[in-house]
PDB file of C-alpha atoms in Angstrom:
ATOM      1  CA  UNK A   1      46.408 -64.535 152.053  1.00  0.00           C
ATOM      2  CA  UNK A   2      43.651 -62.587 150.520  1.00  0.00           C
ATOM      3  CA  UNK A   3      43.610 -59.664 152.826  1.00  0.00           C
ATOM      4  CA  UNK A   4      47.580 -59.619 152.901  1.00  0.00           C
ATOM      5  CA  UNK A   5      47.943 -59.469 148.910  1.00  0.00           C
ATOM      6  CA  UNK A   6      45.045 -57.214 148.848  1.00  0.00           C
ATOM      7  CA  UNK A   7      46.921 -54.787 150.919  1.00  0.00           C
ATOM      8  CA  UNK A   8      50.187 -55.116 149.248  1.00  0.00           C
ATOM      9  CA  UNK A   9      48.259 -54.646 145.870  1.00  0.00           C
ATOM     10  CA  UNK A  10      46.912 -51.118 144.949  1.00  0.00           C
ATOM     11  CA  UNK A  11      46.328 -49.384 148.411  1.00  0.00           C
ATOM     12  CA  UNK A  12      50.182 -49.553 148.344  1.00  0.00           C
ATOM     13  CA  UNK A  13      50.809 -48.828 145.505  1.00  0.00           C
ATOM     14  CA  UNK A  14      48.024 -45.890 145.664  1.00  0.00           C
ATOM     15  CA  UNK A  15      50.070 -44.843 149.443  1.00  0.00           C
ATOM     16  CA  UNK A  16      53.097 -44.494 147.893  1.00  0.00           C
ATOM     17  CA  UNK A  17      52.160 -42.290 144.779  1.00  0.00           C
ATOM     18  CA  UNK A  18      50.705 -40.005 146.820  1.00  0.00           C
ATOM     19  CA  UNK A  19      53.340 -39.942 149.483  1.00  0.00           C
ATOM     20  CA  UNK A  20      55.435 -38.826 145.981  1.00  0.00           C
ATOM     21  CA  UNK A  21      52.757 -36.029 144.972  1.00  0.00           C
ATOM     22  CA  UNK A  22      53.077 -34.115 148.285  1.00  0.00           C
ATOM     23  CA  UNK A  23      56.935 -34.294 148.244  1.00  0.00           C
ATOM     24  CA  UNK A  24      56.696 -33.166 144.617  1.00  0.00           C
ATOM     25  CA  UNK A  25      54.683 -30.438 145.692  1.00  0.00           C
ATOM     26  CA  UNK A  26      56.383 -29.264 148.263  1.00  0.00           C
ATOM     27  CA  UNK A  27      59.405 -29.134 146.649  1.00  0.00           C
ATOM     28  CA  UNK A  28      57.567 -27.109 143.591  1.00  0.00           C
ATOM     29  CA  UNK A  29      56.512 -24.805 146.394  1.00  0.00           C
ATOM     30  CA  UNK A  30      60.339 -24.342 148.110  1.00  0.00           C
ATOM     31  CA  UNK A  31      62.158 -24.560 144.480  1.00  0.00           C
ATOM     32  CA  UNK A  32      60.458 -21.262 143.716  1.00  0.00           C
ATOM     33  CA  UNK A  33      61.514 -19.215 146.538  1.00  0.00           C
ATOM     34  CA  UNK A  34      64.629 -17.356 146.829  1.00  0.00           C
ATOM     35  CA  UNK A  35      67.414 -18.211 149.261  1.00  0.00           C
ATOM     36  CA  UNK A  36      66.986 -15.766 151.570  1.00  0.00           C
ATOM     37  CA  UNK A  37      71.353 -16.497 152.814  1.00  0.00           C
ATOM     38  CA  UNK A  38      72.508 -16.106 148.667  1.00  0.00           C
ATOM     39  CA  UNK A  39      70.400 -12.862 148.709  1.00  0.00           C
ATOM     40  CA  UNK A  40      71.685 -11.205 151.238  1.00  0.00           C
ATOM     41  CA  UNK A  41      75.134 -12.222 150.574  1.00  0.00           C
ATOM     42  CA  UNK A  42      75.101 -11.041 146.758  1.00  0.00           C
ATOM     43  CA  UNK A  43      74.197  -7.718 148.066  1.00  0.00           C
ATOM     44  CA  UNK A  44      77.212  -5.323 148.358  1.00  0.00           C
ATOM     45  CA  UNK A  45      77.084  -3.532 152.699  1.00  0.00           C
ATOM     46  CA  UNK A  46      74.953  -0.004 152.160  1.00  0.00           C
ATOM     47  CA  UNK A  47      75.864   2.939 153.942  1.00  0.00           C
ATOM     48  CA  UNK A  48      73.008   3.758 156.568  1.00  0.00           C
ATOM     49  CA  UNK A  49      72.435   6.913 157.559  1.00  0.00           C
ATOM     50  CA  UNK A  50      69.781   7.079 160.526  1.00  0.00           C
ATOM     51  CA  UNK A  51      67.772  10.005 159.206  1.00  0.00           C
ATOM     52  CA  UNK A  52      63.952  11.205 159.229  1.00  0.00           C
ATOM     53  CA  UNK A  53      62.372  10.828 155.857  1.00  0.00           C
ATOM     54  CA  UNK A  54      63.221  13.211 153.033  1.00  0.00           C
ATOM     55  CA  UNK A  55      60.540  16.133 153.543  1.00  0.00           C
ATOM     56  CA  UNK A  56      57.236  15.761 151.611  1.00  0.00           C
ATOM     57  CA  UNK A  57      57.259  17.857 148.493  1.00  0.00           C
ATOM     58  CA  UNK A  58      53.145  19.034 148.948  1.00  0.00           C
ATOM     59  CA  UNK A  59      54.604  21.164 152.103  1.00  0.00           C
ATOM     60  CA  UNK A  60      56.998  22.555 150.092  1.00  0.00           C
ATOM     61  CA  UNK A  61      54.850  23.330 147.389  1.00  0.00           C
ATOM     62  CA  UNK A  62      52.112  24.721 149.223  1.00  0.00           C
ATOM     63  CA  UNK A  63      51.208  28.326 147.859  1.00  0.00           C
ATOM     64  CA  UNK A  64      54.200  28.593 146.035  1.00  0.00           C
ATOM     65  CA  UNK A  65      54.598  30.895 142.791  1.00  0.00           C
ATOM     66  CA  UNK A  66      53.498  29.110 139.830  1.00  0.00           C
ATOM     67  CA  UNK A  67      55.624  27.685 137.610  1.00  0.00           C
ATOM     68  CA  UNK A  68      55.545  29.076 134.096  1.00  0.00           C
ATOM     69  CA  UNK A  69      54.409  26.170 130.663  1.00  0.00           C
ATOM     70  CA  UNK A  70      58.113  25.827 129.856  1.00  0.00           C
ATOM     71  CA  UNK A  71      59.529  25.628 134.118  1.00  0.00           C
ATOM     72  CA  UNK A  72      56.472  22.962 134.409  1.00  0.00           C
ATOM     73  CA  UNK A  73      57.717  21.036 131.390  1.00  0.00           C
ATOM     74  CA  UNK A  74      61.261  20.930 132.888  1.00  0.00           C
ATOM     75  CA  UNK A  75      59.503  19.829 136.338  1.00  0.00           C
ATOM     76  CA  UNK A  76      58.230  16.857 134.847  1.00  0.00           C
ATOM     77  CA  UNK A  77      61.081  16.110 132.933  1.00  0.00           C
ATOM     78  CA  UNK A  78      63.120  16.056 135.709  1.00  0.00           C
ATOM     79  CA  UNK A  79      60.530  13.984 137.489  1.00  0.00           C
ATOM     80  CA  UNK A  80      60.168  11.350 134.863  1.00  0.00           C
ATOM     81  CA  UNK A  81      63.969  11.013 134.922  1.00  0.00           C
ATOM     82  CA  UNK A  82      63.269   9.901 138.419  1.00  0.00           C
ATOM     83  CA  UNK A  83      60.854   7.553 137.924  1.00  0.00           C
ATOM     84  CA  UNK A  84      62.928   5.889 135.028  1.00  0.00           C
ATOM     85  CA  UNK A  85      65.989   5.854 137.223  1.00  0.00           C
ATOM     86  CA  UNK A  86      67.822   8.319 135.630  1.00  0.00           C
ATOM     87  CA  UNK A  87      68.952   9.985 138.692  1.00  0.00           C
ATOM     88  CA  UNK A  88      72.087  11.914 137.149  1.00  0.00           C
ATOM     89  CA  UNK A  89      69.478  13.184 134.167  1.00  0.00           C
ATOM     90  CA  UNK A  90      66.754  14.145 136.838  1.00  0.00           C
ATOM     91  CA  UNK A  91      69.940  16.242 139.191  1.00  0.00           C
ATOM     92  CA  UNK A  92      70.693  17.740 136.117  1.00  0.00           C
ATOM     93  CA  UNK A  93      67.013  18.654 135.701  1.00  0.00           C
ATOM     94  CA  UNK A  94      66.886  19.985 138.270  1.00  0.00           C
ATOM     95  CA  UNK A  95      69.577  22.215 138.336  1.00  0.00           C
ATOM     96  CA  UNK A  96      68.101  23.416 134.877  1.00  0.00           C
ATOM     97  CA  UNK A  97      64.874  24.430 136.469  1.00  0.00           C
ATOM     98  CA  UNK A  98      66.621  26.162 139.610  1.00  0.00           C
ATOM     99  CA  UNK A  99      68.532  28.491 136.811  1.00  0.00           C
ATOM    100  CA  UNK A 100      65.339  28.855 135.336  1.00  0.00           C
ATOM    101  CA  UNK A 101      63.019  29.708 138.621  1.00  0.00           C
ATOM    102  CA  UNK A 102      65.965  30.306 141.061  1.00  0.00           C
ATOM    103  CA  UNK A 103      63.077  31.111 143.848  1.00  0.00           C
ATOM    104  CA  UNK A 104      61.227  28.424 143.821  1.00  0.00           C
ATOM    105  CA  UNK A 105      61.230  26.181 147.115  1.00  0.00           C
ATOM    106  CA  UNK A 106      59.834  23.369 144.931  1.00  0.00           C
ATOM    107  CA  UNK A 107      62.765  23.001 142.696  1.00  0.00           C
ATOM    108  CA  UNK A 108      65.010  22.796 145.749  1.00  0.00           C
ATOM    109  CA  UNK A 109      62.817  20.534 147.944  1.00  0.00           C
ATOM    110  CA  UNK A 110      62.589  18.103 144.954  1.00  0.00           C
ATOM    111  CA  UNK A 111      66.227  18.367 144.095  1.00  0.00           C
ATOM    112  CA  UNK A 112      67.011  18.005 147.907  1.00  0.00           C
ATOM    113  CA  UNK A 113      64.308  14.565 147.514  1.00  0.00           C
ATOM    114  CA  UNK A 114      66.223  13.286 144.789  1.00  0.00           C
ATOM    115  CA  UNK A 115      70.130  13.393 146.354  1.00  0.00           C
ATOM    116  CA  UNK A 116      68.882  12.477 149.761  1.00  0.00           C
ATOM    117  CA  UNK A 117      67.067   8.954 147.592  1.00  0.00           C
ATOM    118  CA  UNK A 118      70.863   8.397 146.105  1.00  0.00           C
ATOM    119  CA  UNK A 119      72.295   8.799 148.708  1.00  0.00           C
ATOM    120  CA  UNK A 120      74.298  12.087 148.273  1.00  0.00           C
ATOM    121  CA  UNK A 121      72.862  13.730 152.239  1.00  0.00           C
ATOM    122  CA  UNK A 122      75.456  16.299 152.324  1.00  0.00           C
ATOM    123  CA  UNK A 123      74.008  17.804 148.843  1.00  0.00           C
ATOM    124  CA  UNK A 124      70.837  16.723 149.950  1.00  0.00           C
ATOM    125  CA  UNK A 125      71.112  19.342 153.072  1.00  0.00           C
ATOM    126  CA  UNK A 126      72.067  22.330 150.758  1.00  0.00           C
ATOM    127  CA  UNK A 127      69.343  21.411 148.957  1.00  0.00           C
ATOM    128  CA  UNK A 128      66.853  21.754 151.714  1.00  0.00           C
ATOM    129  CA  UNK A 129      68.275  24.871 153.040  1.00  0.00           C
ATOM    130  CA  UNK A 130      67.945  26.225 149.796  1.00  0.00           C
ATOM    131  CA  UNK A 131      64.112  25.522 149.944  1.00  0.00           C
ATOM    132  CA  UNK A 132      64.092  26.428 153.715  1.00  0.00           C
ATOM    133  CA  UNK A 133      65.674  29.947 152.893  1.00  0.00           C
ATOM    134  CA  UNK A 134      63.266  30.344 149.534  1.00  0.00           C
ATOM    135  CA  UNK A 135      60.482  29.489 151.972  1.00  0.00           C
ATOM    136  CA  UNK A 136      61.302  32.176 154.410  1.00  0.00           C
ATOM    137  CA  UNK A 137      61.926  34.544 152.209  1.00  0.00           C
ATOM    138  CA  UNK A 138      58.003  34.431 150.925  1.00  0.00           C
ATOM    139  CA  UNK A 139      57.115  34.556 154.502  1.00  0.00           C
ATOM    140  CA  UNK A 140      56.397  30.784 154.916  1.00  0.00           C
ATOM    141  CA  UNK A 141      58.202  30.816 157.985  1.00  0.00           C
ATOM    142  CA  UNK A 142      56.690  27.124 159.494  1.00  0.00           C
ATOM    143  CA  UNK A 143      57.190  25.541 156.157  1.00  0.00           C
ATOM    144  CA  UNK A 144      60.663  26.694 156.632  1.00  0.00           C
ATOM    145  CA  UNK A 145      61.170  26.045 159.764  1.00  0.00           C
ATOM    146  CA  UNK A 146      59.545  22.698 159.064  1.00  0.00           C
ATOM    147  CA  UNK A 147      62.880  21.853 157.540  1.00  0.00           C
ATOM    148  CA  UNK A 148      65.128  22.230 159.742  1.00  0.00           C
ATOM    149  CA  UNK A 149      64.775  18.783 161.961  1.00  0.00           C
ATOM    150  CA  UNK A 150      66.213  17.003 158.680  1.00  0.00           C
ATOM    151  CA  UNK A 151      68.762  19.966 157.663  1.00  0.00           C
ATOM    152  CA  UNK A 152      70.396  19.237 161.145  1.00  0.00           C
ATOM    153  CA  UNK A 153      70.983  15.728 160.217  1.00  0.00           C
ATOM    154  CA  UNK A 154      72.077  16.069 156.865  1.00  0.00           C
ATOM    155  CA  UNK A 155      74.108  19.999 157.553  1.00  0.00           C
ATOM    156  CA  UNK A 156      73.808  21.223 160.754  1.00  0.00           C
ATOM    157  CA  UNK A 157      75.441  24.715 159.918  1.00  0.00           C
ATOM    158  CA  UNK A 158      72.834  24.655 156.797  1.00  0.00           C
ATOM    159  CA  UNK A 159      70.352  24.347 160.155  1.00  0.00           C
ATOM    160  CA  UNK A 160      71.563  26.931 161.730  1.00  0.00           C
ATOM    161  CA  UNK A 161      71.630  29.287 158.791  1.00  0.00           C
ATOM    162  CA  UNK A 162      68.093  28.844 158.422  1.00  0.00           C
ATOM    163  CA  UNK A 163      67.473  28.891 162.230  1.00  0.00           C
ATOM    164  CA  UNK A 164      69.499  32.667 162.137  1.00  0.00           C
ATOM    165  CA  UNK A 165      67.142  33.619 159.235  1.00  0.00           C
ATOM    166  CA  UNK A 166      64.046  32.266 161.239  1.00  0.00           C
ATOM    167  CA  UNK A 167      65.325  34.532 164.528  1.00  0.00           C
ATOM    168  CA  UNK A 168      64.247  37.542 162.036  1.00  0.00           C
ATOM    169  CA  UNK A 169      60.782  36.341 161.786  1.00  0.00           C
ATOM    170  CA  UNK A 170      58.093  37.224 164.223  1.00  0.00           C
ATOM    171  CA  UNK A 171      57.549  34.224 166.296  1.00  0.00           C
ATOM    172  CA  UNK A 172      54.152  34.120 166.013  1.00  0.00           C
ATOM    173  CA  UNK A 173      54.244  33.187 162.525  1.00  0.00           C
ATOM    174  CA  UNK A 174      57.196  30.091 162.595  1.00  0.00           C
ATOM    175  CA  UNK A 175      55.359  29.154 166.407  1.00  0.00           C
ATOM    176  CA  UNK A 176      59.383  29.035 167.961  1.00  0.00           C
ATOM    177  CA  UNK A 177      60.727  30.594 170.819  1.00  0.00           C
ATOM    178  CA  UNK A 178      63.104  33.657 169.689  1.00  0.00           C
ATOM    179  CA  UNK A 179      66.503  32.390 169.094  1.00  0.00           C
TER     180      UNK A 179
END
């Protein structure tokens, strides 16, 4: 009887409390973690549009004219509307700074970034011929060629606009074939 009650007793007692701390803590754990089903169910269906990434600005940038105080002011204005998701204030930004420095690639590439985010490609393309043409036009004829991969995509006869401009460049300088 001794061994028998001393079993029963506290090692029991001890076995079950902890059996009760790991369930406890594994249900902390789980409690805490989204379900994954309710997730994606709340979620409204996205349009998809299979399309290379949205060009990298620093190419378009690249030896372009520099802005002036009040164009770069405007620039980042239009850029911290981004960032703050304000993405009708930053399109309208932009716009303002295309009036203001209507040959800048820069303004158009980052304009073109911005539609192409929200979702608005067909903009998005005009955009990015925009900055292809601006490109060409100050004789950065692989930067503006560079674009046109994502222009067919998005416009294809903003492509080939900027793929009839490139036929006028010497093909040394955009490394293509004559059209």
């Amino acid at each position: 009887e001794g061994f028998l009650s001393r079993f029963w007793g506290y090692p029991l007692i001890i076995l079950i409390l902890l059996v009760i701390i790991v369930i406890l803590f594994i249900w902390a754990i789980t409690a805490n973690q989204p379900d994954n089903t309710q997730v994606a169910a709340a979620k409204p269906a996205q349009k998809v549009l299979h399309v290379t990434s949205a060009p990298s600005i620093a190419a378009i940038t690249q030896n372009s004219k520099p802005l002036t105080a009040d164009q770069t002011k405007l620039l980042m204005q239009a850029r911290g509307a981004f960032w703050h998701h304000d993405y009708a204030g930053a399109i309208a930004d932009y716009h303002h700074l295309i009036q203001e420095a209507p040959d800048s690639p820069a303004a158009y590439g980052e304009m073109g970034n911005v539609l192409y985010m929200t979702g608005h490609y067909h903009q998005a393309g005009n955009a990015y011929g925009q900055a292809a043409m601006q490109l060409i036009h100050a004789g950065r004829y692989a930067d503006g060629a560079a674009l046109i991969p994502i222009l067919g995509r998005l416009d294809p006869a903003e492509a080939q606009k900027v793929q009839e401009a490139l036929s006028h460049a010497p093909e040394a300088e955009t490394g293509m074939p004559p059209a």
